[in-house]
Amino acid sequence: MPFEIDFEDPRIGFASAHFIIGHDKCGRLHGHNYFIKVKISGDINEQHMVLDYGLLKAELKKLVEPLDHKVLLPAKAEGIQIEEKEDSVEVITCDKRYLLPVEDVVHLPIPATTAEELAKYFHQKLQKIWSKFVIRVTIEEAPGASATYTE
Ligand SMILES: [Zn+2]
């Protein structure tokens, strides 16, 4: 994989609420302005590019949009009960109970809404589209605090 491109656009991100089950401080509902950064390694194509930035940007926008201004729920978490009742979602963790409007939540197929698991979640989405590349996805949840996933 001789070439590597970097993509980072401060306008591509998502502002979301989450909680980390069982964590002392992060167990409380709170939010972040998340940003996604991507590195892609591979060969260049006939246009002498690894991948058109425009294509990547459009795909990233599509991926982050459903999470923006939502409460992120880890559908695969242990120690959490998520039940949809008509127009609301009841979430019960070991010590808490939330009742949220259905339209305010997004169920993610991950075991925790940590930056690590979010990076892996986006990585899998991108890798499915561009399987021939080595993709590294970084999720920044605060300035200087980020997690990266690659395979
Ligand atoms: Zn957090």
XYZ file of N, CA, C and O and ligand atoms in Angstrom:
605
model
N 0.851 -1.195 0.000
C 0.000 0.000 0.000
C 0.887 1.245 0.000
O 1.182 1.807 1.047
N 1.355 1.647 -1.171
C 2.388 2.693 -1.232
C 1.908 4.114 -0.929
O 2.689 4.943 -0.483
N 0.639 4.407 -1.153
C 0.161 5.778 -0.954
C -0.789 5.852 0.226
O -1.495 4.896 0.534
N -0.804 7.023 0.852
C -1.748 7.230 1.953
C -2.347 8.620 1.827
O -1.617 9.587 1.614
N -3.668 8.715 1.934
C -4.298 10.033 1.946
C -4.929 10.263 3.323
O -5.327 9.326 4.004
N -4.966 11.533 3.691
C -5.551 11.956 4.963
C -6.759 12.795 4.672
O -6.704 13.649 3.786
N -7.791 12.579 5.421
C -8.954 13.441 5.249
C -9.464 13.908 6.599
O -9.711 13.106 7.506
N -9.620 15.209 6.720
C -10.086 15.811 7.962
C -10.784 17.104 7.573
O -10.211 17.922 6.865
N -12.028 17.251 7.953
C -12.774 18.455 7.636
C -13.540 18.850 8.894
O -14.384 18.088 9.360
N -13.222 20.027 9.441
C -13.869 20.409 10.708
C -15.379 20.564 10.598
O -16.066 20.658 11.602
N -15.897 20.562 9.351
C -17.355 20.676 9.205
C -18.031 19.312 9.199
O -19.247 19.222 9.178
N -17.231 18.257 9.189
C -17.839 16.927 9.194
C -17.682 16.302 10.576
O -16.597 15.865 10.964
N -18.766 16.314 11.281
C -18.765 15.769 12.620
C -20.190 15.598 13.069
O -21.117 15.743 12.283
N -20.352 15.301 14.350
C -21.703 15.144 14.881
C -21.711 15.524 16.354
O -20.772 15.223 17.083
N -22.764 16.228 16.736
C -22.934 16.618 18.136
C -23.959 15.658 18.728
O -25.101 15.628 18.287
N -23.504 14.845 19.668
C -24.391 13.801 20.177
C -24.246 13.646 21.679
O -23.229 14.002 22.270
N -25.297 13.079 22.264
C -25.273 12.771 23.700
C -25.030 11.286 23.876
O -25.411 10.476 23.024
N -24.367 10.942 24.962
C -24.164 9.522 25.264
C -23.850 9.360 26.748
O -23.772 10.327 27.493
N -23.692 8.115 27.139
C -23.245 7.792 28.501
C -22.475 6.481 28.406
O -22.685 5.701 27.474
N -21.564 6.290 29.333
C -20.775 5.061 29.367
C -21.251 4.268 30.588
O -21.040 4.701 31.733
N -21.888 3.146 30.307
C -22.510 2.360 31.377
C -21.500 1.965 32.443
O -20.432 1.434 32.140
N -21.859 2.252 33.682
C -21.033 1.828 34.805
C -19.847 2.736 35.086
O -19.156 2.552 36.084
N -19.596 3.722 34.225
C -18.466 4.619 34.457
C -18.870 5.694 35.458
O -19.976 6.229 35.387
N -17.962 5.984 36.361
C -18.226 6.912 37.459
C -18.772 8.246 36.952
O -19.901 8.618 37.223
N -17.944 8.960 36.180
C -18.342 10.284 35.700
C -19.103 10.198 34.381
O -20.131 10.852 34.198
N -18.608 9.367 33.463
C -19.199 9.283 32.119
C -20.489 8.480 32.090
O -21.120 8.342 31.053
N -20.877 7.922 33.220
C -22.153 7.216 33.306
C -23.326 8.173 33.251
O -24.458 7.772 33.032
N -23.035 9.465 33.481
C -24.102 10.463 33.393
C -24.263 10.893 31.939
O -23.286 10.974 31.195
N -25.495 11.190 31.577
C -25.771 11.624 30.203
C -25.041 12.949 29.944
O -25.167 13.890 30.719
N -24.260 12.976 28.866
C -23.514 14.190 28.508
C -23.252 14.161 27.005
O -23.580 13.179 26.339
N -22.652 15.214 26.487
C -22.471 15.258 25.043
C -21.079 15.648 24.598
O -20.261 16.106 25.395
N -20.835 15.426 23.311
C -19.561 15.806 22.699
C -19.815 16.348 21.296
O -20.800 15.994 20.663
N -18.876 17.151 20.840
C -18.831 17.504 19.427
C -17.776 16.591 18.814
O -16.584 16.838 18.956
N -18.236 15.538 18.207
C -17.323 14.535 17.649
C -16.857 14.946 16.255
O -17.617 15.530 15.490
N -15.613 14.573 15.954
C -15.108 14.756 14.593
C -14.533 13.450 14.093
O -14.014 12.663 14.869
N -14.671 13.252 12.812
C -14.148 12.030 12.200
C -12.982 12.389 11.288
O -13.038 13.379 10.555
N -11.918 11.614 11.390
C -10.749 11.793 10.522
C -10.440 10.432 9.913
O -10.576 9.416 10.594
N -10.022 10.457 8.672
C -9.789 9.189 7.981
C -8.445 9.214 7.260
O -8.061 10.227 6.673
N -7.748 8.075 7.330
C -6.531 7.864 6.538
C -6.781 6.636 5.684
O -7.281 5.625 6.183
N -6.457 6.738 4.417
C -6.673 5.610 3.523
C -5.389 5.302 2.778
O -4.778 6.187 2.171
N -4.969 4.041 2.855
C -3.766 3.612 2.141
C -4.155 2.686 1.005
O -5.047 1.845 1.160
N -3.449 2.850 -0.100
C -3.720 1.975 -1.237
C -2.914 2.388 -2.445
O -2.046 3.259 -2.356
N -3.228 1.770 -3.550
C -2.594 2.128 -4.820
C -3.372 3.270 -5.453
O -4.547 3.461 -5.150
N -2.721 3.968 -6.347
C -3.429 5.035 -7.053
C -4.149 4.464 -8.276
O -3.769 3.431 -8.808
N -5.193 5.166 -8.677
C -5.991 4.734 -9.832
C -5.487 5.411 -11.119
O -4.429 6.066 -11.113
N -6.265 5.271 -12.186
C -5.841 5.849 -13.468
C -5.805 7.376 -13.434
O -5.167 8.010 -14.272
N -6.478 7.966 -12.426
C -6.408 9.433 -12.258
C -5.276 9.833 -11.303
O -5.208 10.980 -10.862
N -4.458 8.847 -10.938
C -3.315 9.077 -10.051
C -3.744 9.510 -8.651
O -3.063 10.303 -7.996
N -4.867 9.013 -8.221
C -5.351 9.289 -6.864
C -5.670 7.968 -6.178
O -6.066 7.009 -6.845
N -5.523 7.967 -4.856
C -5.984 6.807 -4.084
C -7.510 6.824 -4.113
O -8.151 5.830 -4.456
N -8.075 7.965 -3.757
C -9.522 8.115 -3.725
C -9.848 9.599 -3.824
O -9.165 10.424 -3.228
N -10.860 9.899 -4.579
C -11.300 11.285 -4.731
C -11.807 11.816 -3.376
O -12.694 11.215 -2.766
N -11.239 12.933 -2.917
C -11.656 13.505 -1.630
C -13.154 13.818 -1.596
O -13.795 13.690 -0.568
N -13.666 14.240 -2.762
C -15.087 14.579 -2.840
C -15.980 13.386 -2.530
O -16.976 13.511 -1.815
N -15.587 12.217 -3.041
C -16.353 10.992 -2.795
C -16.320 10.631 -1.319
O -17.335 10.278 -0.711
N -15.115 10.722 -0.760
C -14.935 10.384 0.651
C -15.730 11.332 1.537
O -16.435 10.905 2.459
N -15.652 12.602 1.224
C -16.358 13.613 1.996
C -17.873 13.358 1.963
O -18.543 13.407 3.002
N -18.393 13.064 0.783
C -19.834 12.816 0.646
C -20.245 11.596 1.465
O -21.290 11.596 2.125
N -19.416 10.566 1.445
C -19.736 9.340 2.179
C -19.691 9.591 3.691
O -20.559 9.129 4.427
N -18.693 10.341 4.139
C -18.584 10.630 5.572
C -19.780 11.447 6.056
O -20.333 11.181 7.125
N -20.178 12.408 5.260
C -21.351 13.224 5.616
C -22.575 12.341 5.798
O -23.346 12.505 6.732
N -22.740 11.406 4.866
C -23.880 10.493 4.896
C -23.845 9.618 6.159
O -24.875 9.305 6.746
N -22.634 9.232 6.565
C -22.508 8.350 7.726
C -22.742 9.067 9.052
O -23.314 8.499 9.975
N -22.271 10.311 9.151
C -22.378 10.998 10.446
C -23.749 11.655 10.653
O -24.187 11.811 11.794
N -24.400 11.986 9.564
C -25.652 12.728 9.667
C -26.712 12.078 10.569
O -27.319 12.763 11.394
N -26.926 10.756 10.454
C -27.964 10.148 11.301
C -27.661 10.222 12.805
O -28.556 10.033 13.626
N -26.388 10.485 13.164
C -26.011 10.521 14.585
C -26.085 11.931 15.163
O -26.044 12.115 16.380
N -26.170 12.914 14.283
C -26.090 14.305 14.723
C -27.328 14.736 15.513
O -28.453 14.484 15.095
N -27.094 15.372 16.654
C -28.177 15.841 17.537
C -29.076 14.705 17.992
O -30.303 14.840 18.036
N -28.443 13.583 18.307
C -29.171 12.422 18.813
C -28.505 11.920 20.086
O -27.353 12.242 20.377
N -29.248 11.073 20.785
C -28.676 10.330 21.906
C -28.219 8.990 21.330
O -29.019 8.285 20.709
N -26.945 8.676 21.515
C -26.399 7.437 20.958
C -26.614 6.300 21.951
O -26.168 6.380 23.103
N -27.277 5.254 21.503
C -27.514 4.105 22.378
C -26.729 2.887 21.882
O -26.778 2.560 20.699
N -26.017 2.234 22.802
C -25.243 1.046 22.410
C -26.137 -0.191 22.442
O -26.312 -0.829 23.489
N -26.687 -0.558 21.291
C -27.662 -1.655 21.242
C -27.070 -3.002 21.639
O -27.797 -3.911 22.021
N -25.737 -3.129 21.529
C -25.116 -4.420 21.857
C -24.473 -4.430 23.242
O -23.666 -5.310 23.551
N -24.813 -3.468 24.061
C -24.184 -3.382 25.379
C -24.758 -4.429 26.325
O -25.923 -4.811 26.219
N -23.905 -4.840 27.251
C -24.391 -5.699 28.324
C -24.793 -4.778 29.453
O -24.264 -3.689 29.607
N -25.741 -5.207 30.238
C -26.148 -4.401 31.381
C -27.010 -3.214 31.001
O -27.044 -2.211 31.709
N -27.686 -3.317 29.864
C -28.593 -2.250 29.466
C -29.849 -2.890 28.871
O -29.778 -3.936 28.217
N -30.968 -2.260 29.154
C -32.233 -2.753 28.627
C -32.833 -1.611 27.830
O -33.014 -0.509 28.358
N -33.090 -1.846 26.560
C -33.644 -0.794 25.708
C -34.986 -1.275 25.174
O -35.060 -2.317 24.522
N -36.008 -0.528 25.482
C -37.338 -0.957 25.065
C -38.073 0.193 24.393
O -38.151 1.288 24.943
N -38.595 -0.096 23.206
C -39.339 0.940 22.507
C -40.809 0.812 22.827
O -41.382 -0.266 22.724
N -41.405 1.909 23.263
C -42.819 1.913 23.606
C -43.487 3.067 22.879
O -43.305 4.214 23.249
N -44.214 2.757 21.832
C -44.885 3.767 21.013
C -43.924 4.870 20.600
O -43.027 4.635 19.807
N -44.057 6.065 21.209
C -43.228 7.187 20.772
C -42.027 7.445 21.678
O -41.366 8.461 21.559
N -41.755 6.519 22.594
C -40.593 6.738 23.457
C -39.751 5.474 23.602
O -40.188 4.364 23.310
N -38.527 5.708 24.046
C -37.591 4.611 24.259
C -37.202 4.634 25.727
O -36.762 5.666 26.247
N -37.390 3.497 26.374
C -37.004 3.403 27.776
C -35.660 2.693 27.845
O -35.475 1.630 27.261
N -34.741 3.324 28.548
C -33.401 2.771 28.678
C -33.126 2.565 30.165
O -33.194 3.506 30.953
N -32.832 1.314 30.499
C -32.521 1.022 31.905
C -31.114 0.463 31.978
O -30.795 -0.534 31.331
N -30.265 1.116 32.738
C -28.911 0.606 32.962
C -28.871 0.117 34.408
O -29.889 0.149 35.094
N -27.705 -0.307 34.866
C -27.617 -0.889 36.202
C -28.221 0.022 37.279
O -28.854 -0.452 38.210
N -28.069 1.332 37.116
C -28.535 2.203 38.185
C -29.394 3.383 37.712
O -29.701 4.261 38.504
N -29.750 3.378 36.416
C -30.488 4.536 35.903
C -31.609 4.146 34.959
O -31.584 3.071 34.369
N -32.524 5.088 34.797
C -33.627 4.866 33.860
C -33.867 6.161 33.096
O -34.042 7.220 33.693
N -33.841 6.062 31.775
C -34.094 7.225 30.923
C -35.337 6.940 30.080
O -35.538 5.811 29.631
N -36.115 7.974 29.844
C -37.232 7.869 28.915
C -37.009 8.945 27.860
O -37.000 10.133 28.176
N -36.784 8.504 26.617
C -36.401 9.440 25.561
C -37.382 9.360 24.392
O -37.908 8.284 24.098
N -37.599 10.484 23.708
C -38.454 10.428 22.521
C -37.784 9.582 21.430
O -36.569 9.683 21.234
N -38.556 8.769 20.766
C -38.048 7.873 19.734
C -37.195 8.612 18.698
O -36.136 8.139 18.287
N -37.648 9.800 18.294
C -36.931 10.521 17.242
C -35.616 11.137 17.714
O -34.834 11.624 16.910
N -35.362 11.099 19.007
C -34.122 11.675 19.531
C -32.998 10.658 19.702
O -31.891 11.031 20.089
N -33.278 9.379 19.476
C -32.244 8.383 19.727
C -31.819 7.689 18.435
O -32.560 7.634 17.465
N -30.593 7.169 18.466
C -30.132 6.310 17.384
C -29.526 5.064 18.043
O -28.736 5.158 18.979
N -29.975 3.906 17.575
C -29.497 2.625 18.107
C -28.289 2.195 17.276
O -28.429 1.956 16.075
N -27.143 2.101 17.904
C -25.944 1.699 17.174
C -25.592 0.256 17.545
O -25.649 -0.103 18.721
N -25.209 -0.548 16.560
C -24.897 -1.957 16.836
C -23.505 -2.133 17.437
O -22.651 -2.826 16.909
N -23.265 -1.470 18.564
C -21.952 -1.506 19.209
C -22.142 -1.751 20.711
O -23.217 -1.474 21.250
N -21.109 -2.280 21.390
C -21.262 -2.603 22.813
C -21.106 -1.409 23.756
O -21.436 -1.523 24.938
N -20.598 -0.287 23.254
C -20.443 0.913 24.091
C -20.245 2.090 23.157
O -19.697 1.931 22.059
N -20.670 3.248 23.578
C -20.515 4.424 22.708
C -19.230 5.187 23.049
O -19.220 6.402 23.140
N -18.159 4.439 23.224
C -16.851 5.066 23.434
C -16.313 5.520 22.077
O -16.766 5.046 21.025
N -15.328 6.409 22.106
C -14.698 6.860 20.848
C -14.109 5.650 20.114
O -14.143 5.587 18.879
N -13.584 4.685 20.864
C -13.004 3.480 20.260
C -14.043 2.713 19.444
O -13.818 2.352 18.290
N -15.184 2.447 20.065
C -16.217 1.667 19.380
C -16.862 2.461 18.243
O -17.265 1.878 17.245
N -16.945 3.773 18.393
C -17.474 4.595 17.302
C -16.514 4.566 16.111
O -16.948 4.477 14.961
N -15.214 4.619 16.395
C -14.215 4.545 15.323
C -14.345 3.215 14.583
O -14.309 3.159 13.355
N -14.529 2.130 15.331
C -14.680 0.804 14.721
C -15.968 0.742 13.893
O -15.981 0.187 12.789
N -17.020 1.312 14.414
C -18.314 1.329 13.709
C -18.181 2.024 12.351
O -18.588 1.484 11.323
N -17.555 3.200 12.331
C -17.386 3.922 11.058
C -16.390 3.203 10.144
O -16.548 3.184 8.933
N -15.376 2.623 10.750
C -14.400 1.868 9.959
C -15.099 0.763 9.175
O -14.870 0.576 7.980
N -15.962 0.016 9.854
C -16.640 -1.097 9.182
C -17.525 -0.617 8.044
O -17.594 -1.249 6.995
N -18.176 0.510 8.242
C -19.016 1.074 7.183
C -18.168 1.453 5.969
O -18.538 1.191 4.831
N -17.027 2.101 6.215
C -16.165 2.550 5.117
C -15.457 1.380 4.438
O -15.311 1.357 3.218
N -15.044 0.409 5.253
C -14.336 -0.742 4.697
C -15.243 -1.548 3.761
O -14.786 -2.130 2.789
N -16.536 -1.563 4.076
C -17.500 -2.256 3.221
C -17.575 -1.592 1.840
O -17.725 -2.250 0.823
N -17.458 -0.285 1.819
C -17.528 0.455 0.554
C -16.219 0.329 -0.217
O -16.214 0.122 -1.415
N -15.099 0.486 0.502
C -13.784 0.476 -0.144
C -12.922 -0.634 0.456
O -11.987 -0.370 1.222
N -13.251 -1.857 0.070
C -12.596 -3.020 0.696
C -11.126 -3.167 0.319
O -10.367 -3.799 1.036
N -10.701 -2.592 -0.811
C -9.308 -2.799 -1.247
C -8.314 -1.898 -0.509
O -7.111 -2.066 -0.670
N -8.805 -0.964 0.268
C -7.898 -0.056 0.976
C -7.700 -0.443 2.438
O -8.543 -1.117 3.019
N -6.590 0.021 2.984
C -6.415 -0.053 4.433
C -6.919 1.283 4.974
O -6.440 2.347 4.565
N -7.900 1.213 5.838
C -8.558 2.428 6.324
C -8.327 2.581 7.829
O -8.437 1.618 8.584
N -7.989 3.790 8.200
C -7.840 4.118 9.627
C -8.842 5.215 9.938
O -8.850 6.254 9.282
N -9.673 4.978 10.922
C -10.677 5.975 11.293
C -10.381 6.471 12.707
O -10.169 5.675 13.625
N -10.341 7.786 12.839
C -10.129 8.397 14.143
C -11.367 9.183 14.528
O -11.904 9.945 13.720
N -11.826 8.961 15.738
C -12.934 9.746 16.272
C -12.393 10.598 17.407
O -11.837 10.085 18.381
N -12.550 11.906 17.223
C -12.107 12.835 18.265
C -13.333 13.256 19.045
O -14.316 13.725 18.477
N -13.287 13.048 20.360
C -14.478 13.413 21.135
C -14.282 14.725 21.880
O -15.241 15.342 22.307
N -13.045 15.150 21.990
C -12.720 16.453 22.552
C -11.345 16.810 22.002
O -10.609 15.914 21.597
N -11.004 18.105 21.985
C -9.677 18.454 21.450
C -8.592 17.662 22.179
O -8.511 17.680 23.413
N -7.813 16.925 21.430
C -6.725 16.150 22.019
C -7.123 14.798 22.569
O -6.288 14.069 23.085
N -8.392 14.439 22.485
C -8.838 13.124 22.976
C -9.516 12.375 21.839
O -10.623 12.717 21.432
N -8.817 11.376 21.329
C -9.371 10.651 20.191
C -8.998 9.181 20.244
O -8.096 8.786 20.999
N -9.691 8.379 19.445
C -9.404 6.957 19.355
C -9.386 6.579 17.875
O -10.139 7.127 17.082
N -8.492 5.654 17.529
C -8.330 5.244 16.133
C -8.540 3.736 16.007
O -8.116 2.980 16.877
N -9.197 3.343 14.916
C -9.373 1.912 14.639
C -8.907 1.613 13.228
O -9.176 2.352 12.284
N -8.184 0.503 13.110
C -7.775 0.008 11.798
C -7.697 -1.502 11.855
O -7.715 -2.093 12.928
N -7.606 -2.132 10.665
C -7.476 -3.593 10.644
C -6.324 -3.978 9.753
O -6.039 -3.279 8.786
Zn -18.460 11.098 26.757
